[in-house]
Coordinates of C-alpha atoms in Angstrom, one line a residue:
X1 CA 50.5 5.5 -2.3
X2 CA 51.1 2.3 -0.5
X3 CA 49.1 0.9 2.3
X4 CA 51.9 1.3 5.0
X5 CA 52.2 5.1 4.0
X6 CA 48.3 5.3 4.1
X7 CA 48.3 4.2 8.0
X8 CA 51.3 6.0 8.9
X9 CA 49.8 9.2 7.8
X10 CA 46.3 8.8 8.9
X11 CA 46.7 9.1 12.8
X12 CA 43.2 9.7 13.6
X13 CA 42.8 5.8 13.6
X14 CA 45.1 3.5 15.6
X15 CA 46.4 0.2 14.1
X16 CA 43.7 -2.1 15.8
X17 CA 40.9 0.5 15.0
X18 CA 42.0 0.4 11.2
X19 CA 42.1 -3.2 10.9
X20 CA 38.6 -3.2 12.5
X21 CA 37.2 -0.9 10.2
X22 CA 39.1 -2.7 7.1
X23 CA 37.6 -6.0 8.2
X24 CA 34.1 -4.6 8.5
X25 CA 34.2 -3.0 5.0
X26 CA 35.5 -6.0 3.1
X27 CA 32.4 -7.7 4.0
X28 CA 30.0 -5.1 2.5
X29 CA 28.7 -4.7 -0.7
X30 CA 28.9 -1.5 -3.0
X31 CA 25.2 -0.3 -1.9
X32 CA 26.3 -1.1 1.8
X33 CA 29.7 0.9 1.5
X34 CA 27.5 3.9 0.1
X35 CA 25.0 3.6 3.1
X36 CA 28.2 3.2 5.6
X37 CA 29.9 6.5 4.4
X38 CA 26.7 8.5 4.8
X39 CA 26.5 6.8 8.2
X40 CA 30.0 7.9 9.3
X41 CA 29.3 11.3 7.7
X42 CA 26.2 11.7 9.8
X43 CA 27.8 10.7 12.9
X44 CA 30.7 13.1 12.3
X45 CA 28.4 16.0 11.8
X46 CA 26.2 15.3 14.6
X47 CA 29.3 14.9 16.9
X48 CA 30.7 18.4 15.7
X49 CA 27.4 20.3 15.8
X50 CA 27.0 20.7 12.2
X51 CA 23.5 20.6 10.8
X52 CA 22.6 17.6 8.6
X53 CA 21.0 17.7 5.3
X54 CA 17.5 17.0 6.8
X55 CA 17.3 19.3 9.7
X56 CA 14.1 19.5 11.9
X57 CA 13.4 23.1 13.3
X58 CA 11.9 24.2 16.2
X59 CA 10.7 28.0 16.0
X60 CA 9.3 30.1 18.5
X61 CA 7.1 32.7 16.7
X62 CA 4.8 35.6 17.3
X63 CA 1.2 34.4 16.4
X64 CA 2.3 32.2 13.7
X65 CA -0.5 30.1 12.3
X66 CA -0.1 26.5 12.2
X67 CA -0.7 24.5 9.0
X68 CA -2.5 21.4 9.9
X69 CA -1.9 18.5 7.7
X70 CA -4.4 15.6 8.0
X71 CA -3.8 12.0 6.2
X72 CA -6.1 9.4 5.8
X73 CA -4.2 6.4 4.5
X74 CA -5.0 2.6 4.1
X75 CA -1.5 1.3 2.9
X76 CA 0.8 4.3 3.9
X77 CA 0.9 6.5 0.5
X78 CA -1.2 9.2 1.9
X79 CA 0.8 9.3 5.0
X80 CA 4.0 9.6 2.9
X81 CA 2.8 12.5 1.1
X82 CA 1.6 14.1 4.0
X83 CA 5.2 13.8 5.7
X84 CA 7.0 14.8 2.4
X85 CA 4.7 17.7 2.0
X86 CA 5.1 19.0 5.7
X87 CA 9.2 18.7 5.1
X88 CA 8.9 20.9 2.1
X89 CA 6.4 23.4 4.2
X90 CA 8.7 23.5 7.1
X91 CA 11.6 24.5 4.8
X92 CA 9.5 27.4 3.5
X93 CA 9.4 28.6 7.2
X94 CA 6.0 27.5 7.9
X95 CA 4.8 25.9 11.1
X96 CA 3.3 22.5 10.4
X97 CA 1.5 19.8 12.3
X98 CA 0.9 16.3 10.6
X99 CA -1.9 14.2 12.1
X100 CA -3.3 10.9 11.2
X101 CA -7.2 11.3 11.0
X102 CA -7.5 8.4 13.4
X103 CA -5.9 10.5 15.9
X104 CA -7.7 13.9 15.2
X105 CA -10.4 14.9 17.3
X106 CA -13.1 16.0 14.7
X107 CA -14.5 19.0 16.9
X108 CA -11.2 20.5 16.6
X109 CA -11.7 21.4 13.0
X110 CA -13.6 24.7 14.3
X111 CA -10.1 25.9 15.8
X112 CA -8.3 25.3 12.6
X113 CA -7.2 28.2 10.1
X114 CA -5.2 26.5 7.6
X115 CA -5.5 22.7 6.7
X116 CA -4.3 20.4 4.1
X117 CA -6.1 16.8 3.5
X118 CA -4.3 14.1 1.8
X119 CA -6.6 11.2 1.7
X120 CA -6.8 7.9 -0.4
X121 CA -10.0 6.2 -1.7
X122 CA -10.8 2.3 -1.5
X123 CA -13.3 0.0 -3.0
X124 CA -16.6 1.6 -4.3
X125 CA -15.5 5.0 -2.9
X126 CA -14.8 4.0 0.7
X127 CA -12.8 6.1 3.1
X128 CA -9.7 4.4 4.4
X129 CA -10.2 3.1 8.0
X130 CA -8.5 5.8 9.8
X131 CA -10.4 8.4 7.8
X132 CA -13.8 7.1 8.6
X133 CA -15.0 8.9 11.6
X134 CA -13.9 12.2 10.5
X135 CA -15.3 11.5 7.1
X136 CA -18.7 10.6 8.8
X137 CA -18.4 13.6 11.1
X138 CA -18.1 16.0 8.0
X139 CA -21.2 14.4 6.6
X140 CA -23.3 14.9 9.8
X141 CA -25.4 17.7 11.3
X142 CA -22.7 18.0 14.0
X143 CA -20.2 19.5 11.7
X144 CA -19.5 23.1 12.6
X145 CA -19.4 26.0 10.2
X146 CA -15.6 26.9 9.5
X147 CA -15.8 30.1 7.7
X148 CA -12.4 31.2 8.9
X149 CA -10.6 27.9 7.6
X150 CA -8.3 27.9 4.4
X151 CA -7.8 24.3 2.9
X152 CA -6.4 22.2 0.1
X153 CA -7.3 18.8 -0.5
X154 CA -5.1 16.1 -2.2
X155 CA -6.6 12.7 -3.4
X156 CA -4.7 9.4 -4.1
X157 CA -6.8 6.9 -6.3
X158 CA -6.6 5.0 -9.2
X159 CA -8.6 5.8 -12.7
X160 CA -9.2 2.3 -13.2
X161 CA -11.9 2.2 -10.5
X162 CA -15.1 4.0 -10.9
X163 CA -14.9 6.0 -7.8
X164 CA -11.7 7.5 -8.5
X165 CA -10.7 9.9 -5.6
X166 CA -14.4 9.8 -4.2
X167 CA -13.1 10.5 -0.8
X168 CA -11.0 13.4 -1.5
X169 CA -14.0 14.7 -3.5
X170 CA -16.3 14.2 -0.4
X171 CA -13.9 16.1 1.9
X172 CA -13.6 19.1 -0.7
X173 CA -17.3 19.6 -1.2
X174 CA -18.1 19.2 2.6
X175 CA -15.5 21.8 3.8
X176 CA -16.7 24.1 1.0
X177 CA -20.3 23.5 2.1
X178 CA -19.1 24.4 5.8
X179 CA -17.9 27.7 4.7
X180 CA -14.3 27.2 4.3
X181 CA -12.2 28.6 1.4
X182 CA -10.1 26.4 -0.9
X183 CA -6.5 27.8 -1.4
X184 CA -5.9 25.8 -4.6
X185 CA -8.2 23.5 -6.6
X186 CA -8.4 19.8 -5.5
X187 CA -5.8 17.5 -6.9
X188 CA -7.0 14.1 -7.7
X189 CA -3.9 11.8 -8.5
X190 CA -3.7 8.5 -10.3
X191 CA -1.2 5.7 -9.2
X192 CA 1.8 7.5 -10.6
X193 CA 1.6 11.0 -8.7
X194 CA 5.1 11.9 -7.9
X195 CA 5.3 14.8 -10.6
X196 CA 1.8 15.9 -9.7
X197 CA 2.5 16.2 -5.9
X198 CA 5.7 18.2 -6.5
X199 CA 3.9 20.8 -8.5
X200 CA 0.9 21.0 -6.3
X201 CA 3.2 21.6 -3.3
X202 CA 4.9 24.3 -5.0
X203 CA 1.5 26.0 -6.0
X204 CA 0.3 25.7 -2.5
X205 CA 3.4 27.0 -0.7
X206 CA 3.2 30.0 -3.0
X207 CA -0.6 30.5 -1.7
X208 CA 0.6 30.4 2.0
X209 CA 3.6 32.4 1.6
X210 CA 2.1 35.6 3.0
X211 CA -0.3 34.0 5.4
X212 CA 2.0 31.7 7.2
X213 CA 5.3 33.4 7.0
X214 CA 6.6 33.2 10.4
X215 CA 7.9 35.9 12.7
X216 CA 10.9 34.5 14.1
X217 CA 11.9 35.4 17.7
X218 CA 14.3 32.1 18.2
X219 CA 15.1 29.2 16.2
X220 CA 16.7 26.1 17.7
X221 CA 18.1 23.5 15.1
X222 CA 17.8 19.9 16.2
X223 CA 20.2 17.7 14.3
X224 CA 19.5 14.3 12.8
X225 CA 22.6 12.3 11.6
X226 CA 22.6 12.2 7.8
X227 CA 22.9 8.5 7.9
X228 CA 19.3 8.1 8.9
X229 CA 18.3 9.8 5.8
X230 CA 20.5 7.6 3.9
X231 CA 19.2 4.3 5.7
X232 CA 15.7 5.3 5.2
X233 CA 16.1 6.0 1.4
X234 CA 18.6 3.3 0.5
X235 CA 15.9 0.9 -0.8
X236 CA 12.4 2.4 -1.6
X237 CA 9.9 2.7 -4.6
X238 CA 12.5 4.8 -6.4
X239 CA 15.4 2.7 -5.6
X240 CA 14.4 -0.9 -5.2
X241 CA 16.7 -3.6 -4.2
X242 CA 17.7 -6.0 -6.9
X243 CA 16.5 -9.5 -5.2
X244 CA 16.7 -13.0 -6.7
X245 CA 13.7 -15.4 -6.9
X246 CA 14.4 -18.4 -4.8
X247 CA 11.0 -20.4 -5.4
X248 CA 7.6 -20.1 -7.1
X249 CA 5.5 -23.2 -5.9
X250 CA 1.9 -23.7 -6.5
X251 CA 0.2 -24.4 -3.3
X252 CA -3.4 -25.1 -4.8
X253 CA -4.4 -28.4 -6.0
X254 CA -4.4 -29.9 -9.4
X255 CA -8.2 -29.4 -9.8
X256 CA -8.4 -25.9 -8.0
X257 CA -10.1 -23.1 -9.9
X258 CA -7.6 -21.1 -8.3
X259 CA -3.7 -20.9 -9.0
X260 CA -2.1 -19.6 -5.8
X261 CA 1.5 -19.4 -5.6
X262 CA 4.0 -19.3 -2.6
X263 CA 6.7 -17.1 -3.6
X264 CA 10.1 -17.0 -1.8
X265 CA 12.6 -13.9 -2.4
X266 CA 15.9 -13.8 -1.4
X267 CA 17.0 -10.4 0.3
X268 CA 20.7 -11.5 0.9
X269 CA 23.2 -8.6 1.3
X270 CA 20.4 -6.1 1.4
X271 CA 20.1 -5.4 5.1
X272 CA 16.5 -5.0 4.5
X273 CA 14.2 -5.2 7.5
X274 CA 10.4 -5.6 7.5
X275 CA 7.9 -6.3 10.2
X276 CA 4.6 -8.7 10.0
X277 CA 1.9 -6.6 8.5
X278 CA 4.3 -4.7 6.0
X279 CA 3.9 -5.3 2.5
X280 CA 6.3 -5.8 -0.4
X281 CA 6.2 -3.7 -3.6
X282 CA 7.1 -5.8 -6.6
X283 CA 8.3 -4.2 -9.8
X284 CA 7.6 -6.3 -13.1
X285 CA 8.0 -6.4 -16.8
X286 CA 5.3 -7.1 -19.1
X287 CA 4.8 -9.8 -21.4
X288 CA 6.7 -9.3 -24.5
X289 CA 4.3 -11.1 -26.9
X290 CA 1.7 -9.0 -25.6
X291 CA 3.6 -6.1 -26.4
X292 CA 4.1 -7.5 -29.7
X293 CA 0.4 -7.7 -30.4
X294 CA -0.3 -4.0 -29.5
X295 CA 2.4 -2.8 -31.9
X296 CA 0.8 -5.1 -34.6
X297 CA -2.6 -3.7 -33.9
X298 CA -1.6 0.0 -33.9
X299 CA 0.6 -0.1 -37.0
X300 CA 3.7 0.8 -35.2
X301 CA 7.3 -0.4 -35.3
X302 CA 9.0 -2.1 -32.4
X303 CA 12.4 -0.1 -33.0
X304 CA 10.8 3.2 -33.1
X305 CA 12.5 5.6 -30.5
X306 CA 10.1 7.1 -28.1
X307 CA 10.2 9.5 -25.0
X308 CA 9.0 9.0 -21.4
X309 CA 10.0 12.1 -19.6
X310 CA 13.7 13.0 -20.4
X311 CA 14.7 9.4 -21.3
X312 CA 14.5 7.6 -24.9
X313 CA 13.5 4.0 -25.4
X314 CA 12.6 1.6 -28.1
X315 CA 8.8 1.2 -28.3
X316 CA 9.2 -2.4 -27.7
X317 CA 11.3 -1.6 -24.6
X318 CA 9.0 1.0 -23.3
X319 CA 6.1 -1.2 -23.6
X320 CA 7.5 -4.0 -21.9
X321 CA 9.7 -2.4 -19.0
X322 CA 8.0 1.1 -18.6
X323 CA 4.2 1.4 -19.2
X324 CA 1.2 -0.3 -17.7
X325 CA -0.6 -2.9 -19.9
X326 CA -2.5 -4.9 -17.8
X327 CA -4.9 -2.6 -16.0
X328 CA -7.3 -0.8 -18.4
X329 CA -8.6 2.6 -17.5
X330 CA -10.7 5.4 -19.2
X331 CA -7.7 7.7 -19.4
X332 CA -6.0 5.4 -21.8
X333 CA -9.4 4.9 -23.9
X334 CA -9.8 8.7 -24.1
X335 CA -6.3 9.5 -25.3
X336 CA -6.4 6.6 -27.5
X337 CA -9.5 7.5 -29.4
X338 CA -8.5 11.1 -29.6
X339 CA -5.2 10.2 -31.4
X340 CA -6.8 7.9 -33.8
X341 CA -10.3 9.2 -33.9
X342 CA -11.5 5.5 -33.9
X343 CA -15.4 5.9 -34.5
X344 CA -16.8 2.6 -32.9
X345 CA -14.7 3.3 -29.7
X346 CA -16.0 6.9 -29.8
X347 CA -19.5 5.5 -29.5
X348 CA -18.7 3.1 -26.6
X349 CA -17.2 6.2 -24.6
X350 CA -20.6 7.6 -24.8
X351 CA -21.8 4.9 -22.5
X352 CA -20.1 5.1 -19.3
X353 CA -21.4 2.2 -17.9
X354 CA -20.8 0.0 -21.0
X355 CA -17.2 1.3 -21.2
X356 CA -16.7 0.4 -17.4
X357 CA -17.9 -3.1 -17.9
X358 CA -15.8 -3.6 -21.1
X359 CA -12.7 -2.2 -19.4
X360 CA -13.1 -4.5 -16.1
X361 CA -12.6 -7.5 -18.4
X362 CA -10.1 -6.1 -20.8
X363 CA -6.5 -5.5 -20.9
X364 CA -5.0 -2.6 -22.8
X365 CA -4.1 -5.5 -25.7
X366 CA -7.9 -6.1 -25.7
X367 CA -9.0 -2.6 -26.4
X368 CA -6.3 -2.1 -29.3
X369 CA -7.2 -5.3 -30.6
X370 CA -11.2 -4.7 -30.6
X371 CA -10.7 -1.1 -31.8
X372 CA -7.8 -1.3 -34.2
X373 CA -6.5 1.9 -35.5
X374 CA -3.3 3.6 -36.8
X375 CA -1.4 5.9 -34.2
X376 CA 2.2 7.2 -34.0
X377 CA 4.5 5.3 -31.4
X378 CA 5.0 8.4 -29.2
X379 CA 1.1 9.1 -29.1
X380 CA 0.6 5.4 -27.9
X381 CA 3.1 5.8 -25.2
X382 CA 1.6 9.3 -24.0
X383 CA -1.8 7.4 -23.8
X384 CA -0.4 4.7 -21.4
X385 CA 0.7 5.4 -17.8
X386 CA 3.7 4.2 -16.2
X387 CA 4.1 0.8 -14.6
X388 CA 3.6 1.0 -10.9
X389 CA 4.8 -1.9 -8.5
X390 CA 2.3 -4.2 -7.1
X391 CA 2.1 -4.3 -3.3
X392 CA 1.7 -7.9 -1.5
X393 CA 1.2 -8.5 1.9
X394 CA 4.2 -10.1 3.5
X395 CA 3.6 -13.7 4.5
X396 CA 6.7 -14.2 6.5
X397 CA 8.5 -13.2 9.6
X398 CA 12.4 -12.4 9.7
X399 CA 12.3 -14.1 13.0
X400 CA 11.9 -17.5 11.0
X401 CA 12.9 -16.8 7.6
X402 CA 15.8 -14.1 8.1
X403 CA 16.9 -12.9 4.8
X404 CA 14.0 -14.1 2.9
X405 CA 10.6 -12.5 2.2
X406 CA 7.6 -14.7 1.2
X407 CA 4.6 -13.8 -0.4
X408 CA 1.4 -15.6 -1.1
X409 CA 0.4 -14.6 -4.9
X410 CA -3.0 -15.4 -6.8
X411 CA -1.6 -15.9 -10.4
X412 CA -4.0 -14.7 -12.9
X413 CA -4.1 -16.4 -16.1
X414 CA -7.1 -16.9 -18.6
X415 CA -7.8 -17.3 -22.2
X416 CA -9.6 -14.3 -24.3
X417 CA -9.4 -13.2 -27.8
X418 CA -7.4 -16.3 -28.8
X419 CA -4.3 -16.0 -26.4
X420 CA -3.3 -16.4 -23.0
X421 CA -3.7 -13.4 -20.6
X422 CA -1.7 -12.9 -17.5
X423 CA -1.7 -10.4 -14.8
X424 CA 1.2 -8.1 -14.5
X425 CA 3.3 -8.9 -11.4
X426 CA 1.6 -12.3 -10.9
X427 CA 2.5 -13.6 -14.3
X428 CA 5.8 -12.2 -14.2
X429 CA 6.4 -13.9 -10.6
X430 CA 4.9 -17.0 -11.3
X431 CA 5.4 -17.9 -15.1
X432 CA 8.1 -15.2 -16.7
X433 CA 10.6 -15.2 -13.9
X434 CA 12.9 -18.0 -13.6
X435 CA 14.7 -19.2 -10.6
X436 CA 17.8 -17.0 -9.7
X437 CA 16.6 -14.2 -11.8
X438 CA 16.1 -10.7 -10.4
X439 CA 13.4 -8.9 -9.2
X440 CA 13.3 -5.2 -8.0
X441 CA 11.6 -5.1 -4.6
X442 CA 11.1 -2.6 -1.7
X443 CA 9.2 -3.0 1.6
X444 CA 6.1 -0.7 2.1
X445 CA 5.8 -0.3 5.9
X446 CA 2.1 -0.6 7.1
X447 CA 1.7 0.7 10.7
X448 CA -2.1 0.2 10.5
X449 CA -1.8 -3.7 10.4
X450 CA 0.3 -4.3 13.4
X451 CA 0.3 -7.3 16.2
X452 CA -0.8 -6.1 19.6
X453 CA 2.3 -4.3 21.5
X454 CA 1.4 -6.7 24.6
X455 CA 2.2 -10.1 23.6
X456 CA -0.2 -11.6 26.1
X457 CA -3.1 -10.2 24.0
X458 CA -5.4 -12.5 22.0
X459 CA -5.8 -11.9 18.3
X460 CA -8.6 -13.0 16.0
X461 CA -7.5 -13.4 12.1
X462 CA -9.9 -13.1 9.2
X463 CA -8.1 -14.0 5.9
X464 CA -9.9 -15.9 3.1
X465 CA -7.9 -16.9 0.0
X466 CA -4.7 -15.0 -0.4
X467 CA -5.7 -13.0 2.8
X468 CA -4.0 -15.6 4.8
X469 CA -0.7 -14.2 3.8
X470 CA 0.0 -11.6 6.8
X471 CA -1.3 -14.0 9.6
X472 CA 1.3 -16.8 8.4
X473 CA 3.8 -14.0 9.4
X474 CA 1.9 -13.3 12.4
X475 CA 2.0 -16.9 13.7
X476 CA 5.7 -17.0 12.8
X477 CA 6.5 -13.9 14.9
X478 CA 4.3 -15.3 17.6
X479 CA 5.9 -18.6 17.6
X480 CA 9.5 -17.1 17.5
X481 CA 8.8 -14.7 20.3
X482 CA 6.8 -17.1 22.5
X483 CA 3.9 -14.8 22.8
X484 CA 1.4 -15.9 25.2
X485 CA -1.8 -14.5 23.7
X486 CA -4.3 -16.9 22.1
X487 CA -4.7 -16.9 18.3
X488 CA -7.9 -17.9 16.4
X489 CA -7.8 -18.1 12.6
X490 CA -10.8 -17.9 10.2
X491 CA -9.8 -19.0 6.8
X492 CA -12.2 -19.8 4.0
X493 CA -11.7 -20.8 0.1
X494 CA -13.7 -23.1 -2.3
X495 CA -12.5 -26.5 -1.6
X496 CA -10.8 -28.1 1.6
X497 CA -8.9 -30.7 -0.7
X498 CA -7.8 -28.4 -3.1
X499 CA -7.3 -24.8 -1.6
X500 CA -6.6 -25.2 2.1
X501 CA -3.4 -22.9 1.7
X502 CA -0.3 -23.8 4.2
X503 CA -2.5 -26.7 5.6
X504 CA 0.3 -28.5 7.1
X505 CA 1.4 -25.4 9.1
X506 CA -1.7 -24.3 10.4
X507 CA -2.2 -28.1 11.5
X508 CA 1.2 -28.1 13.3
X509 CA 0.2 -24.6 15.0
X510 CA -2.9 -26.3 16.4
X511 CA -1.3 -29.3 17.4
X512 CA 1.4 -27.3 19.4
X513 CA -1.3 -25.0 21.0
X514 CA 0.1 -22.0 19.3
X515 CA -2.9 -21.6 17.3
X516 CA -5.9 -21.9 19.8
X517 CA -8.7 -22.2 17.2
X518 CA -9.3 -22.6 13.8
X519 CA -12.5 -21.9 11.8
X520 CA -13.0 -22.9 8.2
X521 CA -15.5 -22.0 5.4
X522 CA -15.0 -24.0 2.3
X523 CA -17.8 -22.6 0.2
X524 CA -18.0 -25.2 -2.6
X525 CA -17.9 -28.5 -0.3
X526 CA -21.4 -28.5 0.4
X527 CA -24.8 -27.4 -1.3
X528 CA -25.2 -24.3 0.5
X529 CA -22.0 -22.0 0.2
X530 CA -20.4 -20.9 3.6
X531 CA -18.1 -18.0 3.9
X532 CA -15.9 -16.7 6.8
X533 CA -18.6 -14.2 7.6
X534 CA -21.1 -17.2 8.1
X535 CA -18.5 -18.8 10.7
X536 CA -18.2 -15.3 12.5
X537 CA -21.9 -15.4 13.0
X538 CA -21.8 -19.0 14.4
X539 CA -19.3 -18.1 16.7
X540 CA -20.4 -14.6 17.8
X541 CA -21.0 -15.4 21.4
X542 CA -17.2 -16.5 21.9
X543 CA -15.9 -13.7 19.6
X544 CA -17.5 -11.0 21.7
X545 CA -15.9 -12.6 24.8
X546 CA -12.7 -12.5 23.2
X547 CA -13.0 -8.9 22.3
X548 CA -14.0 -8.2 25.9
X549 CA -10.9 -9.5 27.1
X550 CA -8.9 -7.4 24.7
X551 CA -8.6 -9.3 21.4
X552 CA -7.6 -7.5 18.4
X553 CA -9.5 -8.3 15.2
X554 CA -7.8 -8.5 11.8
X555 CA -9.2 -8.7 8.4
X556 CA -7.2 -9.1 5.3
X557 CA -8.5 -9.7 1.7
X558 CA -10.9 -8.3 -1.0
X559 CA -12.5 -5.1 0.1
X560 CA -15.3 -4.9 -2.2
X561 CA -17.4 -7.7 -0.7
X562 CA -15.6 -9.9 2.0
X563 CA -14.3 -6.9 4.1
X564 CA -17.9 -5.5 3.9
X565 CA -19.7 -8.7 4.9
X566 CA -17.3 -9.5 7.6
X567 CA -17.7 -6.1 9.1
X568 CA -21.6 -6.3 9.1
X569 CA -21.2 -9.6 10.9
X570 CA -19.2 -8.1 13.5
X571 CA -21.8 -5.3 14.1
X572 CA -24.6 -8.2 14.3
X573 CA -22.6 -10.0 16.9
X574 CA -21.5 -7.1 19.1
X575 CA -25.2 -5.9 19.1
X576 CA -26.7 -9.4 19.9
X577 CA -24.1 -10.6 22.5
X578 CA -23.3 -7.3 23.8
X579 CA -26.8 -6.5 24.2
X580 CA -26.4 -3.2 22.4
X581 CA -28.6 -1.1 20.0
X582 CA -27.4 -0.8 16.3
X583 CA -25.8 2.7 17.1
X584 CA -24.2 1.5 20.2
X585 CA -22.7 -1.5 18.6
X586 CA -21.5 0.9 15.7
X587 CA -19.9 2.9 18.5
X588 CA -18.4 -0.2 19.8
X589 CA -16.7 -1.3 16.6
X590 CA -15.6 2.3 15.9
X591 CA -13.8 2.4 19.3
X592 CA -12.0 -0.9 18.2
X593 CA -11.0 1.0 15.1
X594 CA -9.6 3.8 17.0
X595 CA -7.8 1.9 19.6
X596 CA -6.0 0.0 16.7
X597 CA -7.8 -3.2 17.9
X598 CA -9.7 -3.7 14.7
X599 CA -7.1 -3.3 11.6
X600 CA -8.0 -4.1 8.0
X601 CA -5.5 -5.0 5.0
X602 CA -7.8 -4.9 2.1
X603 CA -7.4 -4.5 -1.6

């Protein structure tokens, strides 16, 4: 059929409309055309009153119990699981309510009949920020008896950490102690949790079928264009965008004890948008030489075919592109030892403390090199867990860099067992990936780390080391939007001359007046080490004045030490300069957190 015949037979569009549509389509790539088709289909179904693929329902029921789904999430994963499960439960006809623990009144617990808790764990078994108040309430004498409550708990964690899913375990034990009844056993999820969550969703919905099945008297379907669903899912963890590396520049000095890289990635033609405070998920490949060492130590062959799920790969391909080789965890040791019956490793496993210490300084390759043994290729693959993307705080604002995204990455590289070790994603971005080559990325939204909605409010930023990243984005955004609020940065690193990250940018912001104040803590430039928490104590009076004037307080960086030390300093200055008791200071800081004026992006 010719183009002219096409036009004459397609009377829905006039000549001008068809030209406009053709012109717009010619500028789109394949992925954008797919998105556009969904967009127009959604608009059409919305206009004609046809339900979209993702309906939301409002149901009037006779005494239908509500399933409350609470989530506690630091980076957004638990929130995503809670929302996805809510969709699955709603499709079953259950009436659900999804609530952040930060917005939930703890005393409401006594009124609940059915509850699902989805919560992550951070650091040394710590609850995420938005779960702290509810977590403490359940552990206190104020917690009510909840004998009529039926519940389920899902924990998100990482088995490479000692206190795996500890917060979920706490919620489970406390709810049980208060008289609640578990609908199903607690689910503790490792970093690769999609399949486990899917199976759990089916199990819990089966349990709830008889209890929550609604008595429907009226149903109203609210339509949402299918295009929205297409746009939301175009690029995500499962379907990342193939971006290209633009630059990887070392920004610490030659004599620095750290190797920090400024990474620039092009998002051209993606249509991806992000906000200051968001993170970038980065998929990576392992070092092929490391994979070869593992193959040699285990007596396997690189070209042996193995299965991961329903897919087939060569062993080498699986080790390089599909499986986690840099983070060690007890699960691998257990599976490897059971498959090989390696006697020395079996002895080590009996001492959990010694095993943890060994794994904390060892990669998978170090485990098999120290405890070599014959194993089948499939058993080796089964012992390993899938690669998961690394999340990096975004160090740029699109108001300034447009279709780029910047990261501040600590390149991990060290010598052990006679060869060079690198971090997974950091080594990939900084060393193994060349300029112009492809890297798969997606944006992880972080609503728990946002600039104030009111641009006139002051902000205090505490970001030592690579924790500086999101604050560079904050300042670019505030500069571009001409925000009037004052800005104060606390930054620390070992040495001024070697480790002052983005020094010229911060000095320019200070000179222009956008940065109102900067407090620096270079720990090794004097006999006594000085850290950001020390500078916070020194400036306690002025910090409290800023807080009293509505300032938002942000912390980014190490969760195990720095973030805890900063919080202790914050509590001290509030007590001292606010003339408050210890409990009153704690309540003051808790209220800052609840009002989203104290936010942390820690790892």
